[in-house]
PDB file of C-alpha atoms in Angstrom:
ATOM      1  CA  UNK A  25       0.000   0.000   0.000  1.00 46.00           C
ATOM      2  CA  UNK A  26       1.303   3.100  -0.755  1.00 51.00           C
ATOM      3  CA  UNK A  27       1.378   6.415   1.294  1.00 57.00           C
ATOM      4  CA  UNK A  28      -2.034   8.099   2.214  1.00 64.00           C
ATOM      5  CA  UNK A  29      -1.931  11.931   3.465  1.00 72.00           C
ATOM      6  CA  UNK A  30      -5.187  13.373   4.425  1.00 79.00           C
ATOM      7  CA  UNK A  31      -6.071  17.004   5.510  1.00 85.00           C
ATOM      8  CA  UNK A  32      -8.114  17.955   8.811  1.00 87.00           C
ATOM      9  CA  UNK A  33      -9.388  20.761  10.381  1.00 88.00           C
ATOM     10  CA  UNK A  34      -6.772  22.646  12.662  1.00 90.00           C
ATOM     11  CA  UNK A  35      -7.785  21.670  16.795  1.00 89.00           C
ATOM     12  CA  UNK A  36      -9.069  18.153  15.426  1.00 89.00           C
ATOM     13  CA  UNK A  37      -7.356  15.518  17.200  1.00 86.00           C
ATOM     14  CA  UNK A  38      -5.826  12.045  15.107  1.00 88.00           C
ATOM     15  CA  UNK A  39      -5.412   8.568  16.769  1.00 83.00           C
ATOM     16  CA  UNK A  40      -3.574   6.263  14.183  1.00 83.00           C
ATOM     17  CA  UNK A  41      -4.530   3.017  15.993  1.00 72.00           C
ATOM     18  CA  UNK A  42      -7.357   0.142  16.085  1.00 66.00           C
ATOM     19  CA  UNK A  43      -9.525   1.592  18.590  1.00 58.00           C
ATOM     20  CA  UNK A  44     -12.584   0.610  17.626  1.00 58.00           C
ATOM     21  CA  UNK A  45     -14.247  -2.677  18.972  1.00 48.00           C
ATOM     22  CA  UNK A  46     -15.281  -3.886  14.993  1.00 53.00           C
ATOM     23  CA  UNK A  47     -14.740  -7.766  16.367  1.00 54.00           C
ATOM     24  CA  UNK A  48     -15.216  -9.337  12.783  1.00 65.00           C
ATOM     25  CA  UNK A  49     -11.356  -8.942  11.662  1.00 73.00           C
ATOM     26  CA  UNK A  50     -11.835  -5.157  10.182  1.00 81.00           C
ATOM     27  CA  UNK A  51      -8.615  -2.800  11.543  1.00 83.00           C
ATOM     28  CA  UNK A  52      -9.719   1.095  12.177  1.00 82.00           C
ATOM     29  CA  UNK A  53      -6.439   2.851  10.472  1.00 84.00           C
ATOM     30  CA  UNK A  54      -6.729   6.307  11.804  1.00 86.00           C
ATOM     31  CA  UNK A  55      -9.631   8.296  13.133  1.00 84.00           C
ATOM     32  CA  UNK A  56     -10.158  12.538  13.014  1.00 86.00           C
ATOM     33  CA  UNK A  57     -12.671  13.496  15.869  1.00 84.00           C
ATOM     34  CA  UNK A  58     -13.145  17.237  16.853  1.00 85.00           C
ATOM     35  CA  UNK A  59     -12.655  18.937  20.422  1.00 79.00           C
ATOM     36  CA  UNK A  60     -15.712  17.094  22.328  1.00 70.00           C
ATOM     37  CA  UNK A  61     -15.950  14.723  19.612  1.00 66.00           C
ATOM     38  CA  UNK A  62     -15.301  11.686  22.091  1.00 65.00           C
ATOM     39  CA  UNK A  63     -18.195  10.496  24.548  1.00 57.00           C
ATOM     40  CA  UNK A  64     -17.631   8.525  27.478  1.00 53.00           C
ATOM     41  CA  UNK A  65     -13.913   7.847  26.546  1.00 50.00           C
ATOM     42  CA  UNK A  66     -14.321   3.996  27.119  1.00 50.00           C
ATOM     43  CA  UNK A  67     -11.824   1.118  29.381  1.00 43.00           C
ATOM     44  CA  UNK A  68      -8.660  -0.080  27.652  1.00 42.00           C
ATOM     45  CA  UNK A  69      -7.798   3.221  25.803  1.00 44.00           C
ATOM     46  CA  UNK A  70     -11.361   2.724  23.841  1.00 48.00           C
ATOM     47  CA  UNK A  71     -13.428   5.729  22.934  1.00 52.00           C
ATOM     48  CA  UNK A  72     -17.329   6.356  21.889  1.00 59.00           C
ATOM     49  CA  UNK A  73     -16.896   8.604  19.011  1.00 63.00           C
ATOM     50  CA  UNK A  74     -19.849  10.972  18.125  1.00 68.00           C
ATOM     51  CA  UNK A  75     -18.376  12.915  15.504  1.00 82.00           C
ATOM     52  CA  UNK A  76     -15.371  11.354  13.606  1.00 83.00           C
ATOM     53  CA  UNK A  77     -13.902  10.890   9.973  1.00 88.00           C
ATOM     54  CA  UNK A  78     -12.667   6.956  10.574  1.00 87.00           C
ATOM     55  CA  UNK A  79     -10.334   4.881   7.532  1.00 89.00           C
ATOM     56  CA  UNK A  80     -10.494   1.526   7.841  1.00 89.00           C
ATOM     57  CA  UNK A  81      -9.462  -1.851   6.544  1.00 89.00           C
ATOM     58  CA  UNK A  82     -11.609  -5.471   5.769  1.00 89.00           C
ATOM     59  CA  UNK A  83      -8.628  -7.770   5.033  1.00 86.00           C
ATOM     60  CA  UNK A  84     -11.558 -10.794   3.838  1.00 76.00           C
ATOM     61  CA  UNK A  85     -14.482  -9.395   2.561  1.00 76.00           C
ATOM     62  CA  UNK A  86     -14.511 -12.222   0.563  1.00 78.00           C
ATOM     63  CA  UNK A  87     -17.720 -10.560  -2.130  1.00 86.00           C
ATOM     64  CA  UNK A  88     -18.732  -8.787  -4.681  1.00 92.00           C
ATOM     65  CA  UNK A  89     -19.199  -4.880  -3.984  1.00 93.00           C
ATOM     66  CA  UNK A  90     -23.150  -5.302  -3.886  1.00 95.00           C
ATOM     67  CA  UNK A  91     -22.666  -7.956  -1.479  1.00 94.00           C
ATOM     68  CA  UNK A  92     -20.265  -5.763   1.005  1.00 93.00           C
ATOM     69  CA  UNK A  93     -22.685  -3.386   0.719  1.00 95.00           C
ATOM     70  CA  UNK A  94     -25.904  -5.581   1.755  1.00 95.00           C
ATOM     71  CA  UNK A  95     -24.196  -7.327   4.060  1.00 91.00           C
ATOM     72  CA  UNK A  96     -22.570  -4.200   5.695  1.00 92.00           C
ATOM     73  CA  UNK A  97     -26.326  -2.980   5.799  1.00 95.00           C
ATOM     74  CA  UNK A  98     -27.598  -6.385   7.490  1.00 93.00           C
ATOM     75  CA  UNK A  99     -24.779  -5.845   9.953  1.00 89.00           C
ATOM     76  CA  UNK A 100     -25.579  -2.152  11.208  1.00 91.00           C
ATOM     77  CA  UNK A 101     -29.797  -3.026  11.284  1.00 92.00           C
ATOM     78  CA  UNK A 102     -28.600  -3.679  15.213  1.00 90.00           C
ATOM     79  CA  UNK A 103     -27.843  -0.415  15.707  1.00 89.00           C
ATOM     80  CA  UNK A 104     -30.523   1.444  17.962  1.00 90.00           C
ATOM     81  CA  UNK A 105     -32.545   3.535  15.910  1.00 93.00           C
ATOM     82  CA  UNK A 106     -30.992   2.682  12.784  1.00 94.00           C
ATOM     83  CA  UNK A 107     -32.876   4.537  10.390  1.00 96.00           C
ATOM     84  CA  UNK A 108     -31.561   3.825   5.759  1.00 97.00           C
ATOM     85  CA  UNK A 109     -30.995   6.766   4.373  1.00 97.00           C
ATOM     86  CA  UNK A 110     -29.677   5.839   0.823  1.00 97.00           C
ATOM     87  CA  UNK A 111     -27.540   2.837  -0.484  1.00 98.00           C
ATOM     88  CA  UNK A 112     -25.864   2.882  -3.738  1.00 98.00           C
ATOM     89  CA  UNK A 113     -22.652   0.828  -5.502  1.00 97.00           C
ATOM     90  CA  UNK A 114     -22.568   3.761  -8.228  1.00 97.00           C
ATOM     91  CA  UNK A 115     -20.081   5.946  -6.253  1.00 95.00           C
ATOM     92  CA  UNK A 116     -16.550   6.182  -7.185  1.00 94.00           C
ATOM     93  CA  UNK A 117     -13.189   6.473  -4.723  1.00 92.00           C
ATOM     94  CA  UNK A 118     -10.159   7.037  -5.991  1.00 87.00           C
ATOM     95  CA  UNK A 119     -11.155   6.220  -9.200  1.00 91.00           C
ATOM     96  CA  UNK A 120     -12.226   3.095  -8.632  1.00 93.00           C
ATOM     97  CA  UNK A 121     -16.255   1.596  -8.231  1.00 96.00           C
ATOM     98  CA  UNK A 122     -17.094   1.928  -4.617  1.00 97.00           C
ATOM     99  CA  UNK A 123     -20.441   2.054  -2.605  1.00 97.00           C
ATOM    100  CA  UNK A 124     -21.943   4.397  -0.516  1.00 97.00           C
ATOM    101  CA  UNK A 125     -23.915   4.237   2.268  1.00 97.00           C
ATOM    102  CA  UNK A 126     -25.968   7.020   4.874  1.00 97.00           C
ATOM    103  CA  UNK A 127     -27.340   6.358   7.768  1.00 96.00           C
ATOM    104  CA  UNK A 128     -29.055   7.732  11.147  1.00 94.00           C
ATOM    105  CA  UNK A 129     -29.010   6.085  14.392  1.00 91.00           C
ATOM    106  CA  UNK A 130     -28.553   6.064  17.843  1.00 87.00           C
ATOM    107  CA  UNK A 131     -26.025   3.454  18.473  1.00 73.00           C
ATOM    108  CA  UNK A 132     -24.328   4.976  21.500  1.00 68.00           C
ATOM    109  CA  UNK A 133     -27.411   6.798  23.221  1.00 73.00           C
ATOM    110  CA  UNK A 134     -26.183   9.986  21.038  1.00 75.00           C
ATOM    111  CA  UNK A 135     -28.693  10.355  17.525  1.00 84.00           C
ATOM    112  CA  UNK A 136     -25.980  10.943  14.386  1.00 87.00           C
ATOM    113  CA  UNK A 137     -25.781  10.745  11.184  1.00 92.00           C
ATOM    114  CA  UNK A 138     -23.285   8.612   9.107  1.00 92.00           C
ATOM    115  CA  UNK A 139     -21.268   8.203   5.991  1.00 95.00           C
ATOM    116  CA  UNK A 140     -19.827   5.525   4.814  1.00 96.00           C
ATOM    117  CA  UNK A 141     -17.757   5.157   1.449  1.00 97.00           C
ATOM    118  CA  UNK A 142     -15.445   2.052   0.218  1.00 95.00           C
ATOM    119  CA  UNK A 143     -13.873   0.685  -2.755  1.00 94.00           C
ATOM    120  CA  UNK A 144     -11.819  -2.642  -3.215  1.00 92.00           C
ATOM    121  CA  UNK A 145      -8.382  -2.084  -3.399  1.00 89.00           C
ATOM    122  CA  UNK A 146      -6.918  -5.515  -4.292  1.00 87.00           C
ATOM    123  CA  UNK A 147      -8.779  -8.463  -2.197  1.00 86.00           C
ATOM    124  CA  UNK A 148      -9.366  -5.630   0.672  1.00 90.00           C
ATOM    125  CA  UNK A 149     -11.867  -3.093   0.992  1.00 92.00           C
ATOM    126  CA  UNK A 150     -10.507   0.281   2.189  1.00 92.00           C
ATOM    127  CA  UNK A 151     -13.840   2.289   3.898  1.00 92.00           C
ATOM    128  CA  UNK A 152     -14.236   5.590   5.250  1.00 92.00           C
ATOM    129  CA  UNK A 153     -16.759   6.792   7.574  1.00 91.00           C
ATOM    130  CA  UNK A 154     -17.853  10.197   8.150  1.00 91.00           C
ATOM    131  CA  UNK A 155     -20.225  10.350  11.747  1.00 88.00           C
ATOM    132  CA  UNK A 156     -21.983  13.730  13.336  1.00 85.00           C
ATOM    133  CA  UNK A 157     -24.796  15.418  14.987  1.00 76.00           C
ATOM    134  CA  UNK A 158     -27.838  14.965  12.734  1.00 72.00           C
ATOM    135  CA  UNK A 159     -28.025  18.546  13.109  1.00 64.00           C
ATOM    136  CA  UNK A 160     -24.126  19.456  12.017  1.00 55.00           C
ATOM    137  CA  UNK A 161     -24.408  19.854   8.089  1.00 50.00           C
ATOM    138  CA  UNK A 162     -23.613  16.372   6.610  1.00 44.00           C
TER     139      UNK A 162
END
């Protein structure tokens, strides 16, 4: 994999480490959150993120882009409140096919609103996921 640079607002804060709790193989790469952006900063150096720009990694997913998609939808229908906003595999990233996906719920008693873009890249999907305040302009 080559080098990735990305630009974030000044007073953002970057953790470039797996510290989400994904449990099905996926590694978080790095994650942007804002000034207050963490809730309930969790045990074992694990935070609750309510507003964050994630990258992350799916070393198996093992299907075909329409499939990652549905079956990344199946997977979030646990979330409380979670609420289909639009689902598409007509997106592009980096110039390659990828899917998008937006979504509302209340996963971690805080309603937001999320992004989620990802493209193949080789036998991996690559993913990024943009999550706020319903009410922040997303």
């Amino acid at each position: 994999m080559g080098h990735v640079s990305m630009q974030y607002p000044a007073g953002w804060t970057k953790e470039e480490r797996d510290n989400f709790l994904f449990g099905n193989g996926v590694s978080n790469v790095v994650t942007f959150f804002p000034q207050g952006g963490v809730n309930n900063p969790g045990r074992h150096n694990q935070n609750n993120y309510h507003t964050y720009v994630a990258i992350a990694i799916d070393p198996h997913p093992d299907r075909t882009l329409s499939e990652y998609l549905q079956s990344t939808i199946q997977g979030y229908e646990s979330l409380k409140d979670f609420s289909l906003v639009d689902a598409s595999t007509s997106g592009h990233l980096s110039g390659q096919p990828a899917y998008t996906l937006v979504y509302y719920d209340n996963g971690l008693n805080v309603p937001s609103k999320s992004l989620e873009i990802g493209t193949f890249v080789g036998s991996k999907v690559y993913y990024f996921e943009y999550q706020a305040d319903p009410g922040v302009n997303n």
